[in-house]
Amino acid sequence: MTRTPVNVTVTGAAGQIGYALLFRIASGHLLGPDVPVNLRLLEIPQGVKAAEGTAMELDDCAFPLLRGIEITDDPNVAFAGANVALLVGARPRTKGMERGDLLAANGGIFKPQGKAINDNAADDIKVLVVGNPANTNALIAQAAAPDVPAERFTAMTRLDHNRAISQLAAKTGAAVSDIKKLTIWGNHSATQYPDIFHAEIAGKNAAEVVNDEAWLADTFIPTVAKRGAAIIEARGASSAASAANAAIDHVHTWVNGTAAGDWTSMGIPSDGSYGVPEGIISSFPVTTKDGTYEIVQGLDINEFSRARIDASVKELTEERDAVRELGLI
Ligand SMILES: NC(=O)c1ccc[n+]([C@@H]2O[C@H](COP(=O)([O-])OP(=O)(O)OC[C@H]3O[C@@H](n4cnc5c(N)ncnc54)[C@H](O)[C@@H]3O)[C@@H](O)[C@H]2O)c1
Ligand SMILES: O=C(O)C[C@H](O)C(=O)O
């Protein structure tokens, strides 16, 4: 059976995450081994030549699922008919830059991209924002796309989710595949809260298996939350292959569903669940099915978790207020 190719737009295609991401999309890891794709690569004019080089390499792989590659510096072209958009390109924080400057610089990227998605993307568009500050960049893009259902704009906390699983597996000696129902709450930043109180290790409650609140507070949470900075310190560059892998996982799970008895973490527009103010893009535990997601409801949030969720959500509301003041939403 021949399937219609899915149009996948990647921004920042010539960057280091782009380089780790594009080959996996083209080989079928994003959407599935039987789903053909057209790639649309968006770069700034200075990045177009490098993106063309990557496209030459993609050609040289002769991927059976890759039906076409278009490279452009025009967001309206890049998002035309897009079914999936991975917004990776962003303005990094540079020396002496205040948080407000960073938000303003990224507003200049994500506001026009949101508008271009609004005006040009396919009706079933799904957006994942990877570029930092990912949650608030997603909010800016979503606000600029009033004709697209708000829930289609998501931010990546899957890397944090994967990091937390790996740390928990190392601590307990469990296999990664035995760990389920872990949650990242809040912002993709150092305030994020990786929650193991509802997680399971081979069917047993993870917090009970660990039974060490000091390790949780003083080792696990800071290790996961500051892992991005630790990678930068060690590698001299921010995470790229693991970030690309998480982007693949995020979209694959969104499209293909979570396994029975498990959930994942996604940054999504809050509906007010768990006391998170409606509208901000915060990470929640979600299950996915048939291309849609739902927040896992009814979890009992203990005092330890409540304080940490509230702290991260407070940071998100401050970021929202800052971009509102800048007229970006
Ligand atoms: N959410 C997460 O878990 C996570 C993890 C790792 C990295 N990140 C973030 O992802 C982003 C990209 O990281 P990277 O290592 O690939 O950076 P990079 O600097 O290697 O690449 C970024 C690319 O984006 C391009 N770009 C800049 N503005 C653009 C625009 N307006 N339109 C299209 N392209 C544009 C640049 O030319 C560059 O090629 C950064 O913001 C980084 O902090 C997020
Ligand atoms: O790019 C960064 O600042 C770090 C990145 O978000 C990460 O979590 O690895």
Coordinates of C-alpha atoms and ligand atoms in Angstrom, one line a residue:
M1 CA 0.0 0.0 0.0
T2 CA 1.4 3.5 -0.8
R3 CA 0.8 6.0 1.9
T4 CA 0.8 9.8 1.4
P5 CA 4.1 11.2 2.8
V6 CA 3.9 13.2 6.0
N7 CA 5.4 16.7 5.8
V8 CA 7.8 17.2 8.6
T9 CA 9.3 20.7 9.1
V10 CA 12.5 21.1 11.1
T11 CA 13.8 24.5 12.1
G12 CA 17.5 25.0 13.0
A13 CA 18.2 22.2 10.6
A14 CA 21.9 23.0 10.2
G15 CA 22.5 23.0 14.0
Q16 CA 23.9 20.2 16.1
I17 CA 20.5 18.8 17.1
G18 CA 19.3 19.0 13.5
Y19 CA 22.2 16.9 12.4
A20 CA 21.4 14.2 14.9
L21 CA 17.7 14.4 14.2
L22 CA 17.2 14.5 10.4
F23 CA 18.7 11.1 9.7
R24 CA 16.5 9.4 12.2
I25 CA 13.3 11.1 10.9
A26 CA 14.3 10.0 7.4
S27 CA 14.9 6.4 8.4
G28 CA 11.4 6.1 10.0
H29 CA 12.1 6.5 13.7
L30 CA 9.8 9.5 14.1
L31 CA 6.6 8.2 12.7
G32 CA 7.1 4.5 12.0
P33 CA 8.8 2.1 9.6
D34 CA 6.1 2.4 7.0
V35 CA 5.5 6.1 6.9
P36 CA 7.1 8.1 4.1
V37 CA 8.2 11.6 4.9
N38 CA 8.9 14.9 3.1
L39 CA 11.4 17.0 5.0
R40 CA 11.2 20.8 5.0
L41 CA 14.3 22.4 6.5
L42 CA 14.1 26.0 7.8
E43 CA 17.3 27.9 8.5
I44 CA 18.4 31.5 8.7
P45 CA 20.1 32.6 5.5
Q46 CA 23.6 32.0 6.9
G47 CA 22.6 28.4 7.8
V48 CA 21.1 27.5 4.4
K49 CA 24.4 26.3 2.9
A50 CA 25.2 23.9 5.7
A51 CA 21.6 22.6 5.6
E52 CA 22.2 21.9 1.9
G53 CA 25.2 19.9 2.9
T54 CA 23.2 17.9 5.3
A55 CA 20.5 17.3 2.6
M56 CA 23.3 16.0 0.3
E57 CA 24.2 13.5 3.0
L58 CA 20.5 12.5 3.5
D59 CA 20.4 11.8 -0.3
D60 CA 23.5 9.7 0.0
C61 CA 21.7 7.5 2.6
A62 CA 19.1 6.5 -0.1
F63 CA 16.5 6.2 2.7
P64 CA 13.4 4.4 1.2
L65 CA 11.0 6.5 3.2
L66 CA 12.5 9.9 2.3
R67 CA 10.4 11.3 -0.5
G68 CA 11.7 14.9 -0.7
I69 CA 13.8 17.6 1.0
E70 CA 13.1 21.3 0.6
I71 CA 15.4 23.9 2.2
T72 CA 14.3 27.5 2.8
D73 CA 14.8 30.6 4.9
D74 CA 11.2 31.5 4.5
P75 CA 8.9 30.2 7.4
N76 CA 5.8 30.5 5.1
V77 CA 7.4 28.0 2.7
A78 CA 8.8 25.8 5.4
F79 CA 5.4 25.3 7.2
A80 CA 3.3 25.0 4.0
G81 CA 1.2 21.8 4.5
A82 CA 3.3 20.8 7.5
N83 CA 1.8 17.9 9.5
V84 CA 4.6 17.8 12.1
A85 CA 6.8 20.8 13.0
L86 CA 10.0 20.5 15.2
L87 CA 11.0 23.9 16.3
V88 CA 14.7 23.5 17.2
G89 CA 16.3 26.7 16.0
A90 CA 16.5 29.3 18.8
R91 CA 18.6 32.1 20.0
P92 CA 21.0 30.8 22.6
R93 CA 21.8 32.9 25.7
T94 CA 25.1 34.7 25.2
K95 CA 27.4 36.4 27.7
G96 CA 25.8 39.3 29.5
M97 CA 22.4 38.6 28.2
E98 CA 19.6 39.0 30.7
R99 CA 16.6 36.7 30.8
G100 CA 14.4 39.4 29.4
D101 CA 16.8 39.8 26.4
L102 CA 16.7 36.1 25.8
L103 CA 12.9 36.0 25.8
A104 CA 12.7 39.0 23.5
A105 CA 15.2 37.5 21.1
N106 CA 13.3 34.3 20.9
G107 CA 10.1 36.1 20.6
G108 CA 11.5 37.4 17.4
I109 CA 11.8 33.8 16.1
F110 CA 8.8 32.0 17.6
K111 CA 6.1 34.7 17.1
P112 CA 6.6 34.8 13.3
Q113 CA 7.0 31.0 13.1
G114 CA 3.7 30.6 15.1
K115 CA 2.0 32.9 12.6
A116 CA 3.5 31.0 9.6
I117 CA 2.2 27.8 11.1
N118 CA -1.2 29.4 11.6
D119 CA -1.3 30.5 8.0
N120 CA 0.2 27.6 6.2
A121 CA 0.3 24.3 8.1
A122 CA -2.0 21.4 7.6
D123 CA -5.1 21.1 9.7
D124 CA -3.6 18.2 11.7
I125 CA -0.3 20.0 12.5
K126 CA 1.5 18.9 15.7
V127 CA 4.2 21.2 17.0
L128 CA 7.1 20.3 19.3
V129 CA 9.3 23.1 20.6
V130 CA 12.8 22.1 21.5
G131 CA 14.6 25.5 21.3
N132 CA 15.1 27.0 24.7
P133 CA 13.4 28.4 26.7
A134 CA 11.2 25.7 25.2
N135 CA 8.0 26.1 27.3
T136 CA 7.8 29.8 26.9
N137 CA 8.8 29.7 23.2
A138 CA 6.0 27.2 22.7
L139 CA 3.6 29.7 24.4
I140 CA 4.7 32.5 22.1
A141 CA 4.3 30.4 19.0
Q142 CA 0.9 29.1 20.2
A143 CA -0.4 32.6 21.0
A144 CA 0.5 33.7 17.4
A145 CA -1.5 30.8 15.9
P146 CA -5.1 31.4 17.0
D147 CA -6.6 29.2 14.3
V148 CA -4.7 26.1 15.5
P149 CA -6.0 24.3 18.5
A150 CA -3.8 25.3 21.4
E151 CA -3.1 21.7 22.5
R152 CA -1.2 21.1 19.3
F153 CA 1.7 23.2 20.7
T154 CA 3.9 21.2 23.0
A155 CA 7.4 21.7 24.6
M156 CA 10.0 19.1 25.1
T157 CA 10.6 17.6 28.6
R158 CA 11.1 14.1 27.3
L159 CA 14.9 14.5 27.6
D160 CA 14.4 15.2 31.3
H161 CA 12.0 12.2 31.5
N162 CA 14.6 9.9 29.9
R163 CA 17.4 11.3 32.1
A164 CA 15.3 10.6 35.2
I165 CA 14.6 7.0 34.2
S166 CA 18.2 6.4 33.5
Q167 CA 19.3 7.8 36.9
L168 CA 16.6 5.8 38.7
A169 CA 17.7 2.6 36.9
A170 CA 21.3 3.2 37.9
K171 CA 20.4 3.8 41.5
T172 CA 18.2 0.7 41.9
G173 CA 19.9 -1.7 39.4
A174 CA 16.6 -2.0 37.6
A175 CA 16.4 -2.3 33.8
V176 CA 15.3 0.9 32.1
S177 CA 12.4 -1.0 30.6
D178 CA 11.1 -1.9 34.0
I179 CA 10.6 1.7 35.0
K180 CA 7.1 3.2 34.3
K181 CA 5.0 6.2 35.2
L182 CA 7.7 8.6 35.9
T183 CA 6.7 12.3 35.7
I184 CA 8.5 15.5 34.9
W185 CA 6.4 18.5 36.2
G186 CA 6.9 22.2 35.3
N187 CA 9.5 23.9 33.2
H188 CA 12.4 22.5 31.1
S189 CA 14.8 24.3 33.4
A190 CA 16.7 23.8 36.6
T191 CA 13.3 24.2 38.5
Q192 CA 11.8 21.1 36.9
Y193 CA 10.5 18.4 39.2
P194 CA 11.2 14.8 38.4
D195 CA 8.6 12.9 40.4
I196 CA 9.1 9.2 41.4
F197 CA 6.2 9.0 43.9
H198 CA 3.9 7.4 41.3
A199 CA 6.6 5.7 39.3
E200 CA 6.9 1.9 39.3
I201 CA 9.9 -0.3 39.1
A202 CA 8.9 -3.8 38.0
G203 CA 5.4 -3.1 39.4
K204 CA 6.6 -1.8 42.8
N205 CA 6.3 1.8 43.9
A206 CA 9.6 3.5 43.0
A207 CA 9.8 5.8 46.0
E208 CA 9.3 2.8 48.3
V209 CA 12.0 0.8 46.4
V210 CA 14.4 3.7 46.7
N211 CA 13.4 4.5 50.3
D212 CA 15.9 7.3 50.6
E213 CA 14.4 10.8 50.7
A214 CA 17.9 12.4 51.1
W215 CA 19.0 10.8 47.8
L216 CA 15.8 12.0 46.2
A217 CA 16.2 15.6 47.4
D218 CA 20.0 16.0 47.3
T219 CA 21.1 13.8 44.4
F220 CA 18.4 12.6 42.1
I221 CA 16.4 15.8 41.6
P222 CA 19.5 18.1 41.1
T223 CA 21.2 15.6 38.9
V224 CA 18.3 15.4 36.5
A225 CA 17.5 19.1 36.7
K226 CA 21.1 20.2 36.1
R227 CA 22.0 17.5 33.6
G228 CA 21.9 19.9 30.7
A229 CA 24.4 22.2 32.3
A230 CA 26.6 19.2 33.2
I231 CA 26.6 18.0 29.6
I232 CA 27.6 21.6 28.5
E233 CA 30.4 21.5 31.0
A234 CA 31.7 18.1 29.9
R235 CA 31.2 18.4 26.2
G236 CA 31.8 22.0 25.6
A237 CA 28.4 22.1 23.8
S238 CA 24.9 21.4 24.8
S239 CA 23.3 18.0 24.5
A240 CA 22.5 17.1 20.8
A241 CA 22.1 13.4 20.2
S242 CA 20.2 12.8 23.4
A243 CA 18.0 15.9 22.7
A244 CA 17.3 14.6 19.1
N245 CA 16.5 11.2 20.5
A246 CA 14.0 12.8 23.0
A247 CA 12.4 14.8 20.2
I248 CA 11.9 11.5 18.2
D249 CA 10.5 9.8 21.4
H250 CA 8.1 12.8 22.1
V251 CA 6.6 12.8 18.6
H252 CA 6.6 9.0 18.2
T253 CA 4.7 8.6 21.5
W254 CA 2.3 11.4 20.6
V255 CA 1.5 9.9 17.3
N256 CA 1.6 6.2 18.2
G257 CA 0.4 6.1 21.8
T258 CA 1.7 5.3 25.2
A259 CA 1.9 1.6 26.3
A260 CA -0.8 0.3 28.6
G261 CA 0.2 0.8 32.2
D262 CA 2.6 3.6 31.4
W263 CA 2.7 7.3 30.7
T264 CA 5.1 10.0 29.5
S265 CA 5.9 13.6 30.2
M266 CA 5.1 16.4 27.8
G267 CA 5.1 20.2 28.1
I268 CA 1.5 21.1 27.2
P269 CA -0.9 24.0 27.7
S270 CA -2.4 23.6 31.1
D271 CA -6.1 23.1 31.5
G272 CA -5.8 24.0 35.2
S273 CA -5.1 20.4 36.4
Y274 CA -3.1 20.0 39.6
G275 CA -3.4 23.7 40.3
V276 CA -1.2 24.7 37.3
P277 CA -2.6 28.0 35.9
E278 CA -4.6 27.5 32.7
G279 CA -2.7 28.4 29.5
I280 CA 0.9 28.1 30.6
I281 CA 2.9 25.4 28.9
S282 CA 4.0 23.1 31.7
S283 CA 5.1 19.5 31.8
F284 CA 2.5 16.9 33.0
P285 CA 2.1 13.2 33.1
V286 CA 0.2 12.3 29.9
T287 CA -1.2 9.3 28.1
T288 CA -1.5 9.4 24.4
K289 CA -3.7 7.6 21.9
D290 CA -4.6 8.1 18.2
G291 CA -2.6 11.3 18.0
T292 CA -4.1 13.0 21.0
Y293 CA -3.0 13.2 24.7
E294 CA -4.7 13.4 28.0
I295 CA -3.3 14.5 31.4
V296 CA -3.2 11.7 33.9
Q297 CA -5.8 12.7 36.5
G298 CA -6.3 11.8 40.2
L299 CA -2.7 11.5 41.3
D300 CA -2.2 12.2 45.0
I301 CA 0.4 15.0 45.3
N302 CA 2.3 14.9 48.6
E303 CA 3.8 18.0 50.3
F304 CA 7.3 17.2 49.0
S305 CA 6.0 17.2 45.4
R306 CA 3.6 20.1 45.8
A307 CA 6.3 22.6 46.9
R308 CA 8.5 21.6 43.9
I309 CA 5.7 21.7 41.3
D310 CA 4.7 25.1 42.6
A311 CA 8.2 26.5 42.4
S312 CA 8.6 25.4 38.8
V313 CA 5.1 26.7 37.9
K314 CA 5.9 30.0 39.5
E315 CA 8.9 30.3 37.2
L316 CA 6.7 29.6 34.2
T317 CA 4.1 32.2 35.2
E318 CA 6.9 34.7 35.6
E319 CA 8.2 33.9 32.1
R320 CA 4.6 34.2 30.8
D321 CA 4.2 37.6 32.5
A322 CA 7.6 38.8 31.0
V323 CA 6.6 37.8 27.4
R324 CA 3.2 39.4 27.9
E325 CA 4.9 42.6 29.0
L326 CA 7.0 42.4 25.9
G327 CA 3.8 42.1 23.8
L328 CA 4.8 38.7 22.6
I329 CA 1.6 37.0 23.6
Ligands
LIG1 N1 14.2 21.1 25.4 C1 15.3 20.4 25.5 O1 15.4 19.4 26.2 C2 16.6 20.8 24.8 C3 17.7 20.0 24.9 C4 18.9 20.4 24.2 C5 18.9 21.6 23.6 N2 17.8 22.4 23.5 C6 17.8 23.7 22.8 O2 17.7 23.4 21.4 C7 18.1 24.5 20.7 C8 19.0 24.1 19.5 O3 20.2 23.5 20.0 P1 21.4 23.2 19.0 O4 22.4 22.5 19.9 O5 20.9 22.4 17.8 O6 21.9 24.6 18.6 P2 22.8 25.1 17.4 O7 23.2 26.5 17.7 O8 23.8 24.0 17.0 O9 21.7 25.1 16.2 C9 20.7 26.0 16.1 C10 20.4 26.3 14.7 O10 19.2 27.1 14.6 C11 19.4 28.0 13.5 N3 18.4 29.1 13.7 C12 18.5 30.2 14.5 N4 17.5 31.0 14.3 C13 16.7 30.4 13.4 C14 15.4 30.8 12.9 N5 14.8 31.9 13.2 N6 14.9 29.9 12.0 C15 15.5 28.8 11.6 N7 16.7 28.4 12.1 C16 17.3 29.2 13.0 C17 20.8 28.4 13.6 O11 21.3 28.9 12.4 C18 21.5 27.1 13.9 O12 21.9 26.3 12.7 C19 18.8 25.4 21.7 O13 17.9 26.5 22.1 C20 19.1 24.5 22.9 O14 19.2 25.2 24.1 C21 16.7 22.0 24.1
LIG2 O1 20.7 23.9 25.9 C1 20.7 23.9 27.1 O2 20.8 24.9 27.8 C2 20.6 22.6 27.8 C3 19.5 21.7 27.3 O3 18.3 22.3 27.4 C4 19.5 20.4 28.0 O4 18.7 20.1 28.8 O5 20.4 19.6 27.7

